[in-house]
Coordinates of C-alpha atoms in Angstrom, one line a residue:
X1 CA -19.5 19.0 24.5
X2 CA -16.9 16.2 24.7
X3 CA -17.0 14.6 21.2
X4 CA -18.0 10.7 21.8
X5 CA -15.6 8.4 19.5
X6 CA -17.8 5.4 17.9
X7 CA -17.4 2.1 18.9
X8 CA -15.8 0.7 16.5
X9 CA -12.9 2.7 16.2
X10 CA -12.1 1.5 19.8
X11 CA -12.8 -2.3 19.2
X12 CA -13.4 -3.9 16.4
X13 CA -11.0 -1.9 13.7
X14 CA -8.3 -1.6 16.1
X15 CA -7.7 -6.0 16.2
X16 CA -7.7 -5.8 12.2
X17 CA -4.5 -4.5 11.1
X18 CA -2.7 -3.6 8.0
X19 CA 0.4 -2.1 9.2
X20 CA 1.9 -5.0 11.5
X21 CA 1.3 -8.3 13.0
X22 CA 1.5 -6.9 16.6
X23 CA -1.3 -8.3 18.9
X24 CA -3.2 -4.8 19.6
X25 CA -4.4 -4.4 23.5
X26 CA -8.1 -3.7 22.8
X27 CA -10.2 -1.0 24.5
X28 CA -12.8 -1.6 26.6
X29 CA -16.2 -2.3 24.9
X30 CA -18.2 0.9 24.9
X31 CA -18.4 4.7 24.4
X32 CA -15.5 6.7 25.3
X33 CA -14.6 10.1 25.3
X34 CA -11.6 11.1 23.0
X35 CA -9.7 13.1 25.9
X36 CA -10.5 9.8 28.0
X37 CA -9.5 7.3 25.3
X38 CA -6.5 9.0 23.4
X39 CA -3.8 9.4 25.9
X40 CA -0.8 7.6 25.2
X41 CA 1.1 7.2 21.7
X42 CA 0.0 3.7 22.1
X43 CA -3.6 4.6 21.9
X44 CA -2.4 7.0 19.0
X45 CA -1.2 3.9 17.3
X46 CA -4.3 2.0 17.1
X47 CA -5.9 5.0 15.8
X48 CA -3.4 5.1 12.8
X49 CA -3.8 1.4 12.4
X50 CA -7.2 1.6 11.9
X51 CA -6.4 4.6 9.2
X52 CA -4.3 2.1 7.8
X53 CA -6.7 -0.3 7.5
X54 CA -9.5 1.8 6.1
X55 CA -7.3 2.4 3.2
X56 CA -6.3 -1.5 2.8
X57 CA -8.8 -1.8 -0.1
X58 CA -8.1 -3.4 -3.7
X59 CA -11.6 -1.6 -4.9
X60 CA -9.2 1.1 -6.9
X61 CA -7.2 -1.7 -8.8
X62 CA -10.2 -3.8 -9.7
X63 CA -12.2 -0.9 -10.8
X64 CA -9.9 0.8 -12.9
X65 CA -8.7 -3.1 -14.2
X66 CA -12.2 -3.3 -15.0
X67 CA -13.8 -0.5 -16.1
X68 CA -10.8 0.3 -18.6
X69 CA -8.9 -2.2 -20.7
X70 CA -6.8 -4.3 -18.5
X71 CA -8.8 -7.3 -18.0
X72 CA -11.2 -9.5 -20.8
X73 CA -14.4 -11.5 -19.7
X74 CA -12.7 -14.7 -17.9
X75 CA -14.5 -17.9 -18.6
X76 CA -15.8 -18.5 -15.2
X77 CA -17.8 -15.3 -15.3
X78 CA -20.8 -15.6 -13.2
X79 CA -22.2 -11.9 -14.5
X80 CA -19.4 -9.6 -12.5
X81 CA -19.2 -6.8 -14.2
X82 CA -21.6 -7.3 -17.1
X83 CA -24.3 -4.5 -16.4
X84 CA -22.0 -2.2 -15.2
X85 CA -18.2 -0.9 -14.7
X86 CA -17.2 -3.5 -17.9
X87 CA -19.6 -2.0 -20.4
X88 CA -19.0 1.6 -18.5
X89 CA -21.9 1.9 -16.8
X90 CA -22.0 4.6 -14.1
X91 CA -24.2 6.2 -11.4
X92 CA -24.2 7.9 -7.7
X93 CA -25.5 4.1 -6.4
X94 CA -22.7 2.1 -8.2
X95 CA -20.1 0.4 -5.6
X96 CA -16.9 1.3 -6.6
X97 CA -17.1 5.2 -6.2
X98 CA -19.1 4.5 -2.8
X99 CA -16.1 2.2 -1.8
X100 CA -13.4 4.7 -2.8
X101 CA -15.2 8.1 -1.1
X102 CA -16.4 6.1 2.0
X103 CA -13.2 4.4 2.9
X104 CA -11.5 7.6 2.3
X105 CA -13.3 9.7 4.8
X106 CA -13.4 6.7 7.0
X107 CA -9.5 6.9 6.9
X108 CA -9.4 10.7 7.1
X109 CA -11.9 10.8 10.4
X110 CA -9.0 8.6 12.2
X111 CA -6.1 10.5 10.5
X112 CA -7.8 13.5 11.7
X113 CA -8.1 12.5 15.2
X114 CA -4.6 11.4 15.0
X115 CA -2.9 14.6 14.7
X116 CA -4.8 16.2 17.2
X117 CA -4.3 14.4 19.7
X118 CA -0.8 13.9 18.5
X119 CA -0.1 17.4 19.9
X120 CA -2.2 16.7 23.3
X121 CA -0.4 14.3 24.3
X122 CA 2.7 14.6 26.6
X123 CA 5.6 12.2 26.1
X124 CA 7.0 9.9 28.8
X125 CA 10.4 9.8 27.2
X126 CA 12.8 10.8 24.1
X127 CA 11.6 7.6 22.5
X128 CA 8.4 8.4 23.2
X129 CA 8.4 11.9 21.8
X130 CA 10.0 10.0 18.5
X131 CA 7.0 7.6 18.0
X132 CA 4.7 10.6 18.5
X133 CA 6.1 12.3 15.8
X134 CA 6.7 9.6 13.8
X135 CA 2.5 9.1 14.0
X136 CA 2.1 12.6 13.3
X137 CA 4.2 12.7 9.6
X138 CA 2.5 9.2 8.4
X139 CA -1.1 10.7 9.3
X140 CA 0.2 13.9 7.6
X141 CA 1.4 12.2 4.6
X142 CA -1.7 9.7 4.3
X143 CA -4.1 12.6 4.9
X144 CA -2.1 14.3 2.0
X145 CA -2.4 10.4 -0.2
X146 CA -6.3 10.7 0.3
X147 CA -7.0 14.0 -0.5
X148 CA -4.9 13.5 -3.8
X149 CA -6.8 10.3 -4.3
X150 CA -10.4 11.8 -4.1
X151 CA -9.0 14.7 -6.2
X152 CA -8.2 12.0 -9.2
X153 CA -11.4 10.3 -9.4
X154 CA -14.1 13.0 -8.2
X155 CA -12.6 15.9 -10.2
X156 CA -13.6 16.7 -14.0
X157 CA -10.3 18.3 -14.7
X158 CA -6.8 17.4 -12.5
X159 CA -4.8 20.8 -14.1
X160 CA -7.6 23.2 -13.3
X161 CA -7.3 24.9 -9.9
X162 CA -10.8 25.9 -10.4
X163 CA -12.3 23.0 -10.6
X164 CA -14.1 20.8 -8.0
X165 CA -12.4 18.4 -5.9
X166 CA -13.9 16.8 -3.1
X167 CA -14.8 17.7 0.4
X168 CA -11.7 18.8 2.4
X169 CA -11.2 17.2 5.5
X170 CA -8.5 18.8 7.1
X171 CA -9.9 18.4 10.5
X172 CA -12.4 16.7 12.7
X173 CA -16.0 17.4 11.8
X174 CA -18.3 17.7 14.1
X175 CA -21.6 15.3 14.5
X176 CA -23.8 18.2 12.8
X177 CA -21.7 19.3 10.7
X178 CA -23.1 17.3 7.5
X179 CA -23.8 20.3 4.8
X180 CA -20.2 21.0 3.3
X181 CA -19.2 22.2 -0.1
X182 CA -16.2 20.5 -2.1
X183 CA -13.2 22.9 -2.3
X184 CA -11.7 23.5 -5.2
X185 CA -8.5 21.9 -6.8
X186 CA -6.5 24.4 -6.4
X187 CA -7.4 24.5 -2.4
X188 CA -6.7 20.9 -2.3
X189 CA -3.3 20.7 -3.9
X190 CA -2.2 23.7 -1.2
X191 CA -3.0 21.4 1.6
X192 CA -1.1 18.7 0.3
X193 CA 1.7 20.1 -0.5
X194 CA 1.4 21.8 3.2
X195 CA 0.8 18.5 4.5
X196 CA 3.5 16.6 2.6
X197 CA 6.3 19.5 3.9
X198 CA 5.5 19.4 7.4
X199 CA 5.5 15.5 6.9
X200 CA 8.6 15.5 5.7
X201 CA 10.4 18.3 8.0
X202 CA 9.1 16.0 10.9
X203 CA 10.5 12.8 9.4
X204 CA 14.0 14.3 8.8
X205 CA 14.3 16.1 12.0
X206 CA 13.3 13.3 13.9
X207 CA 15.7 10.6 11.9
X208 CA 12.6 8.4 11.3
X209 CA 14.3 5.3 9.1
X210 CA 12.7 4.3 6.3
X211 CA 10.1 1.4 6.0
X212 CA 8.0 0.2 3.3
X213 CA 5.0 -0.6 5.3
X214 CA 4.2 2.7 6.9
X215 CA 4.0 6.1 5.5
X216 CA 7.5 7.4 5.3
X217 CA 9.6 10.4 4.0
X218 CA 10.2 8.8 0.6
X219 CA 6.4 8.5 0.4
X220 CA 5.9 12.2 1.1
X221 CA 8.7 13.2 -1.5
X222 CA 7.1 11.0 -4.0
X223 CA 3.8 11.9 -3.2
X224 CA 4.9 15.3 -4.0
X225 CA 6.2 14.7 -7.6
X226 CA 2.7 12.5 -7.9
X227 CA 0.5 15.8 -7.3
X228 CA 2.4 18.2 -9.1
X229 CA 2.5 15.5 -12.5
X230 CA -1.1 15.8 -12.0
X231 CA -1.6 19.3 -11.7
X232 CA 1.1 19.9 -14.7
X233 CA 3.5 21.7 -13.0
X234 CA 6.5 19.0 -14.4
X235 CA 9.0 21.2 -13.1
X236 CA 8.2 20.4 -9.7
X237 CA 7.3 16.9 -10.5
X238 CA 10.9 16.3 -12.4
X239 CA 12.5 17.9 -9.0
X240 CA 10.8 15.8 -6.5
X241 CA 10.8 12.6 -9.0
X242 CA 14.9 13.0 -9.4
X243 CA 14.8 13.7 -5.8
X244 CA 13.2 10.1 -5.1
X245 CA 15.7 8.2 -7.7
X246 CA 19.0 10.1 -6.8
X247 CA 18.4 10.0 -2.4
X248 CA 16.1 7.5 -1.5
X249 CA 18.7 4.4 -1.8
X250 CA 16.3 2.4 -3.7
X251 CA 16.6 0.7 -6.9
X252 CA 15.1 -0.7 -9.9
X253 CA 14.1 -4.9 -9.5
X254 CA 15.4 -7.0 -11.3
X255 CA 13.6 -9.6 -13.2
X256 CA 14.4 -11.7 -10.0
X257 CA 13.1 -9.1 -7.7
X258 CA 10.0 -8.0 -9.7
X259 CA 8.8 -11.5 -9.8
X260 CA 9.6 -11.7 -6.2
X261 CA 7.6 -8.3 -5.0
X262 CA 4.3 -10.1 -6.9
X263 CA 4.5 -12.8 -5.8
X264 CA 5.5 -13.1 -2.6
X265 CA 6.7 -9.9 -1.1
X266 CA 10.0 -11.2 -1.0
X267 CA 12.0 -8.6 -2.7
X268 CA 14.9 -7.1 -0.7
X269 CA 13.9 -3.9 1.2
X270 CA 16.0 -1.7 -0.9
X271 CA 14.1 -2.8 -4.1
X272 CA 11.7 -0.7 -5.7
X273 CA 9.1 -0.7 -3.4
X274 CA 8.3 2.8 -1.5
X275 CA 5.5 2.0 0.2
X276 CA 2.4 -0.4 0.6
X277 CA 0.0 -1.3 2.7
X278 CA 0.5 -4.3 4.7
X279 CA -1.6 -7.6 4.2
X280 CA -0.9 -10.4 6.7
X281 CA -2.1 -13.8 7.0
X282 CA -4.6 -13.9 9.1
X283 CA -6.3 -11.1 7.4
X284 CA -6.8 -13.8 4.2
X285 CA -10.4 -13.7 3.3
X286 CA -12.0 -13.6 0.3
X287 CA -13.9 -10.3 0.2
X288 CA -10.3 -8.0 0.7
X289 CA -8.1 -10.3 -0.6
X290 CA -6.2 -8.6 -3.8
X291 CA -6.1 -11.7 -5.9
X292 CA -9.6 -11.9 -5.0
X293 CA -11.0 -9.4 -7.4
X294 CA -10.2 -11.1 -10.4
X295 CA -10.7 -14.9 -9.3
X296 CA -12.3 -17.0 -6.7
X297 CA -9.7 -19.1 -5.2
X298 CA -6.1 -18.4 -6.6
X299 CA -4.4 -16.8 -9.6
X300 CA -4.4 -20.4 -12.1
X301 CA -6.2 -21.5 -14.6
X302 CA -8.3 -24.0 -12.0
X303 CA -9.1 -20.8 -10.0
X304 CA -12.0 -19.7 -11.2
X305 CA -11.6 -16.5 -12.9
X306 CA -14.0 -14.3 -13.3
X307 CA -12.0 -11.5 -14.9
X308 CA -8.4 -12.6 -17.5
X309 CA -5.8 -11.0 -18.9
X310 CA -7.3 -8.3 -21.9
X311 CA -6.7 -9.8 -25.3
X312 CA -4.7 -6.0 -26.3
X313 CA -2.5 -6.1 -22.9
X314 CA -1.6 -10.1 -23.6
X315 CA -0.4 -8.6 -27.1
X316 CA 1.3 -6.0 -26.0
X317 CA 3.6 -8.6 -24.0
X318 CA 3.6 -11.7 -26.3
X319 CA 2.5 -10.3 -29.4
X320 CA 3.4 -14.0 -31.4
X321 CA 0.9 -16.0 -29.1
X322 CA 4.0 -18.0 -27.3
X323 CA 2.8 -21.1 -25.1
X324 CA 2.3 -19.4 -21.6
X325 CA 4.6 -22.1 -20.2
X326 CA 7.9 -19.7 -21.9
X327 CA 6.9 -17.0 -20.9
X328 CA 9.7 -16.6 -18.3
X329 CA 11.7 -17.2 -21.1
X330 CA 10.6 -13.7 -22.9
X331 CA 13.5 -11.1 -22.5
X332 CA 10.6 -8.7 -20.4
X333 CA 10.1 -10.0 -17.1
X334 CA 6.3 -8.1 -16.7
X335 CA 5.1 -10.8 -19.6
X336 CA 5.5 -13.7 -17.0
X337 CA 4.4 -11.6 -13.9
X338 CA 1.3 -10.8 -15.7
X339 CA 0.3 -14.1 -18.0
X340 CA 0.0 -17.2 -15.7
X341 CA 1.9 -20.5 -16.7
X342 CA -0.9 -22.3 -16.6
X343 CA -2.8 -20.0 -18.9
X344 CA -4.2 -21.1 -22.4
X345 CA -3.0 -19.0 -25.8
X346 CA -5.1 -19.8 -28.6
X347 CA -3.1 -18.4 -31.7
X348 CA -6.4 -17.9 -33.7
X349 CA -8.4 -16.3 -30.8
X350 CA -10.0 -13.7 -33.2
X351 CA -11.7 -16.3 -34.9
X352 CA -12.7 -18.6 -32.1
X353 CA -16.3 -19.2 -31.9
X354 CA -16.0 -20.1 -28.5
X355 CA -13.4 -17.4 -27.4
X356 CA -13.9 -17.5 -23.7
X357 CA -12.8 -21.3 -23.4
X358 CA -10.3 -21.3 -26.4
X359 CA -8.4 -18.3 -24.6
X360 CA -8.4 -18.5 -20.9
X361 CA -5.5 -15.8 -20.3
X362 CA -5.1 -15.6 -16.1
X363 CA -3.8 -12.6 -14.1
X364 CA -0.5 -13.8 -12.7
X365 CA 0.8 -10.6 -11.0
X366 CA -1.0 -10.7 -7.5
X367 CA 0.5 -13.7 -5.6
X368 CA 1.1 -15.4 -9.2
X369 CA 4.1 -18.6 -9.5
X370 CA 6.8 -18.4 -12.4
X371 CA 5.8 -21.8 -13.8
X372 CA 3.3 -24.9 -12.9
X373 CA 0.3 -23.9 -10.9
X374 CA 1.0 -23.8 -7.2
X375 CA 0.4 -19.9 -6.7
X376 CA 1.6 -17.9 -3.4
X377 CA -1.9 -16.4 -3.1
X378 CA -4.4 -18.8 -1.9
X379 CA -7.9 -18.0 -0.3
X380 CA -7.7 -19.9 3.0
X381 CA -7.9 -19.4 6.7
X382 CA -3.9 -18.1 7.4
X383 CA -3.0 -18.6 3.4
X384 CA -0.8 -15.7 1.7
X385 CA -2.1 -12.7 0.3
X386 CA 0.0 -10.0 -1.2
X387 CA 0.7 -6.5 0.1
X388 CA -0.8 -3.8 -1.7
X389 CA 1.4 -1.7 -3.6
X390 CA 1.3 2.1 -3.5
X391 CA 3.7 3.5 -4.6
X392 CA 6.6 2.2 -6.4
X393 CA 10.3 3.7 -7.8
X394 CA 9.2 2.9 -11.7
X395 CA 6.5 5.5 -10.8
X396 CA 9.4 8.5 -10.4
X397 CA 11.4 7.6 -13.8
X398 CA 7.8 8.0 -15.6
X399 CA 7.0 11.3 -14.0
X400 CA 10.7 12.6 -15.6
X401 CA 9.5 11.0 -18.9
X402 CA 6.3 13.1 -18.5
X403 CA 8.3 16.2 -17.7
X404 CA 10.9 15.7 -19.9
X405 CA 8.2 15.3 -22.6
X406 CA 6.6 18.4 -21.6
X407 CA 9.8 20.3 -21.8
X408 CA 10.0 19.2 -25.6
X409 CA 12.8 17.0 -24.3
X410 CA 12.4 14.0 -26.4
X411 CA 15.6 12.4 -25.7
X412 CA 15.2 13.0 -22.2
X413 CA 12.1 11.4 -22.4
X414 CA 13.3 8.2 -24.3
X415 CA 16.5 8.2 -22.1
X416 CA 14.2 8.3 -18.5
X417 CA 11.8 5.2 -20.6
X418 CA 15.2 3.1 -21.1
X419 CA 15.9 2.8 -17.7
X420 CA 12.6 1.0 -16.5
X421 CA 12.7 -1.0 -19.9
X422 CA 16.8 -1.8 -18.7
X423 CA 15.6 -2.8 -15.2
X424 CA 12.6 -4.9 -16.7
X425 CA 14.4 -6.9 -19.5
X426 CA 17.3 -9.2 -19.2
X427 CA 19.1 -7.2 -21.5
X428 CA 19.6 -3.4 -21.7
X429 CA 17.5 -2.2 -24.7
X430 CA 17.1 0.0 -27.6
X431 CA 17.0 3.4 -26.7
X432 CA 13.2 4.8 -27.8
X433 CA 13.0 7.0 -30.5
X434 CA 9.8 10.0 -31.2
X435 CA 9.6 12.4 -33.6
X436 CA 7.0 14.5 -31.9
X437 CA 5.3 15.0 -28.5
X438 CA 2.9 12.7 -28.7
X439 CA 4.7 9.6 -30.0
X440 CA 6.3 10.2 -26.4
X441 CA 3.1 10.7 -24.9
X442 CA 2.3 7.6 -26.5
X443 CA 4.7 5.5 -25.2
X444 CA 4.5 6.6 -21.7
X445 CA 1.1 5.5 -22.0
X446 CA 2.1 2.2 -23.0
X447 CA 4.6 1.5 -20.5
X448 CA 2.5 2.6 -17.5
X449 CA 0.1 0.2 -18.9
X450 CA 2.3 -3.1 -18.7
X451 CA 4.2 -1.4 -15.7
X452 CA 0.9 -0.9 -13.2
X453 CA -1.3 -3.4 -14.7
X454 CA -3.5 -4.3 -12.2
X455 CA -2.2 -1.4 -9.9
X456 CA -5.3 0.9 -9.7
X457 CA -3.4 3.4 -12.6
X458 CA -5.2 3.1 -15.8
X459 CA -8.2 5.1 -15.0
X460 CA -6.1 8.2 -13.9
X461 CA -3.4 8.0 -16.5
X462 CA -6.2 7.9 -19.4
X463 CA -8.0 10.8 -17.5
X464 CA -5.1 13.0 -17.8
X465 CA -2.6 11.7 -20.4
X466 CA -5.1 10.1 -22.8
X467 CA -5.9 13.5 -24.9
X468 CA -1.6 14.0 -24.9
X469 CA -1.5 10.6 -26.6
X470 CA -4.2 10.7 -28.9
X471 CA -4.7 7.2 -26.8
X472 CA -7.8 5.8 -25.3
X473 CA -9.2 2.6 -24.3
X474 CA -8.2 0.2 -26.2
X475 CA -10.0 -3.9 -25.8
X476 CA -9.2 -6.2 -28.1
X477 CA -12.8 -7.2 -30.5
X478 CA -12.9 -10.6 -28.8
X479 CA -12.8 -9.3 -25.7
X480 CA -16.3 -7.7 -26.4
X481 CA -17.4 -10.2 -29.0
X482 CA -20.8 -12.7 -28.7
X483 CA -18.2 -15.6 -27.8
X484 CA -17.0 -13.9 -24.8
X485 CA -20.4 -12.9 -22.8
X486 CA -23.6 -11.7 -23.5
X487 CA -23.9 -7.8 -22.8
X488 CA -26.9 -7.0 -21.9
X489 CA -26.3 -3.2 -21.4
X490 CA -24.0 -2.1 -24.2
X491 CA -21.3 -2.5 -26.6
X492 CA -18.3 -2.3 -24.4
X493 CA -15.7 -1.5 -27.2
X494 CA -14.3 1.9 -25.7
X495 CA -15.3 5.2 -24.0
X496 CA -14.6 8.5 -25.7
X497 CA -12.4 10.6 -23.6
X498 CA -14.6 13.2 -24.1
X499 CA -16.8 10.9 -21.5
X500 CA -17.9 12.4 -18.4
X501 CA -17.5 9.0 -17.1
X502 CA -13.8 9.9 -16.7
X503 CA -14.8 11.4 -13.5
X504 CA -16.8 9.4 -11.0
X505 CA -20.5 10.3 -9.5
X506 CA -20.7 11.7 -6.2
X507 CA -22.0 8.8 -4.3
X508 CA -25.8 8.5 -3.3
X509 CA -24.7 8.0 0.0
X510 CA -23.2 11.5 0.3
X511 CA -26.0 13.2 -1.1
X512 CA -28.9 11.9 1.5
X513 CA -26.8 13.4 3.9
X514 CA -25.3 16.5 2.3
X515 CA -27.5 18.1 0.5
X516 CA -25.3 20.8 0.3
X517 CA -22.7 19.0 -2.0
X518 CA -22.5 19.8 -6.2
X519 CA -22.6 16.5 -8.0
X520 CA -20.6 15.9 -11.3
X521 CA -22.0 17.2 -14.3
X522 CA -23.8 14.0 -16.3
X523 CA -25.3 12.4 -13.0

């Protein structure tokens, strides 16, 4: 029987997307039959849009911002986050792992569909034979970034092959096909890697150029390194990390850049950025904006935060309680992308008896300004909003720290840390210095703390690095004092990594309908 495609993969997600600002020709209202519907590349298109668009979600940053040790109380809290990621409360019905596996499979169902019909279809012209493979290696390549991303956040243990992953969706599933098993890791990391070599075989024979808005071969070959650091194998990550660094002909940002690629997307194309999903202006709503999930209106201090800068990250950065109006003064250039200007630095915040007014730190990085208060990020009808990074060069030179700390390589390590730190401060610094393993461990940690602050990072890198490091959670006490909230649920002061919170529930909604699937041991 011809397989019906729901509605609203033929209407409404196909006008909402993340990829471009192209006015999409929309299908006729109604149901459709795939062979009917998918028979051009330009039908292919929407399809992959509408992947795109499933995936255009800030629910991994704000969780792991929140649930870890990136973000403090903010003083115009209304109760987000009180009862449950903040003071680590988890459970099959909680949001953020129903928004992560939902979206996901939503996004593989169309990626799926994609590279079937991807093959079906015959093309007009060369041109046309181009765009169809083009499709086919992003839809390859994203299929391979959502596998790896269930992988990190459903699986107890990221460098066992025998452990559980997810459910593999390496096809389309039939309407009663509802009872499936998750595969193991091991099964999972062969697909990708299959997936990420036929994507990038197809992008290089086809001479597919390279943009930062759509899944591309520099993607792919960084997506490689990404799945290998977590499966341990740093020989593979180191090659395909170097390979990203030495070929892709991006760079480092400068402090000039950095601030521009948070704040307003304006950094050259050749800086840093390898890819991201596209947010336009018309997409600007408050419920998916990325600013959004930490304040109600716009990243300043008369914005309405709900979440602020953690009291141990602000220290991290400006460690002798400098007026946030010289920030962008500081030598590293992530201090003013993450503080705001218009923030307020009590100096004798840890003995503040009313904290959460004395010490109103604001997240800066998403759509953020370099000084005063008028932000790029606004929450209005056509108002800016900021891309969602993905994948960025800093990522590649801390994979080689990782594998050149793994190798015993210490210097390597420092020397692979130096150059972010080079690219991030105004002046070339110090090179790092460990006497052991995990001093370096340590400090990798620490930098892919202030490096993807507010990235959708922390939760992973604690997962898998944490035990290296000897390193865990780490809030500030005023950030979980009496003077910044009342918590009803717990004492949110850390989360031993021993936790079997570091792997997220199988969501409810799975389970009514798979009764098949193995949930995570503690749920």
């Amino acid at each position: 029987m011809k397989k019906i495609i729901n509605a609203i993969i033929l209407t409404s997600s196909l006008f909402l997307v993340s990829c471009s600002e192209d006015v999409l020709d929309p299908y006729t209202p109604g149901s459709l039959t795939e062979e009917v519907a998918l028979t051009t590349s330009s039908d292919i298109e929407k399809v992959m849009n509408a992947a795109y668009l499933q995936l255009t979600s800030r629910t991994e940053s704000v969780f792991t911002s929140v649930f870890t040790d990136e973000v403090g109380i903010g003083y115009a809290n209304g109760g987000q986050g009180l009862n449950t990621e903040y003071v680590f409360f988890m459970n099959p019905s909680q949001i953020s792992p129903i928004n992560l596996w939902n979206g996901t499979y939503f996004a593989l169902a169309r990626i799926n569909r994609v590279l079937v019909y991807a093959d079906k279809i015959t093309p007009v012209n060369n041109d046309d034979a181009k765009k169809l493979a083009n499709l086919k290696a992003q839809a390859l390549t994203l299929r391979a970034y959502c596998h790896l991303k269930l992988m990190a956040y459903f699986s107890t243990n990221l460098k066992d092959d025998n452990a559980l992953a997810a459910v593999l969706a390496d096809r389309v599933f039939l309407p009663d096909e509802k009872q499936n098993l998750r595969a193991t890791n091991g099964v999972f990391y062969s697909s990708i890697q299959a997936d990420l070599n036929s994507a990038i075989s197809i992008f290089t024979n086809n001479s597919i150029a390279f943009s930062s808005v759509y899944a591309n071969a520099t993607f792919a070959r960084g997506l490689k390194a990404r799945a290998y650091a977590f499966k341990g194998d740093y020989t593979n990550a180191e090659i395909w990390a170097n390979n990203v660094i030495t070929s892709s002909g991006l760079t480092l940002a400068t402090p000039a850049e950095y601030r521009a690629l948070f704040f307003t997307d304006s950094q050259p194309l050749t800086s840093e950025v390898i890819f991201k999903f596209k947010r336009t202006n018309n997409q600007n709503s408050q419920d998916t904006n990325l600013h959004n999930g930490w304040v109600s209106v716009r990243p300043n201090l008369a914005g309405s935060p709900f979440y602020e800068v953690s009291r141990s990250l602000h220290n991290l950065l400006n460690p002798a309680n400098l007026p946030a109006g010289s920030l962008a003064t500081l030598g590293d250039v992530r201090a003013n992308v993450i503080i705001a200007p218009s923030s307020l630095i009590d100096a004798n915040y840890a003995t503040s008896t009313d904290y959460r007014n004395t010490d109103r730190l604001i997240i800066n990085k998403h759509g953020g300004v370099v000084s005063g208060t008028a932000t790029a990020a606004v929450t209005a009808g056509n108002g800016f909003n900021n891309d969602i990074k993905v994948m960025r060069l800093s990522e590649m030179y801390m994979i080689k720290a990782e594998a050149r700390t793994a190798a015993n390589d210490l210097a390597g390590a420092a020397t692979a840390i130096k150059s972010l730190l080079d690219a991030r401060f105004s002046t070339p610094q110090a090179l790092p210095s460990f006497t052991n393993a995990t001093q370096a461990w340590a400090e990798i940690l620490k930098q892919r703390r202030i490096e993807f602050a507010y990235e959708g990072y922390r939760y992973v890198d604690l997962k898998r690095l944490g035990s290296l490091a000897g390193v865990g959670i780490n809030r500030d006490p005023a950030d979980y004092s009496s003077s910044s909230a009342n918590y009803p649920a717990a004492n949110p002061s850390n989360l031993p990594l021993n936790s079997n919170k570091w792997t997220l529930p199988i969501p409810q909604d799975e389970i009514n309908v798979n009764k098949a699937i193995q949930q995570n041991p503690g749920y």
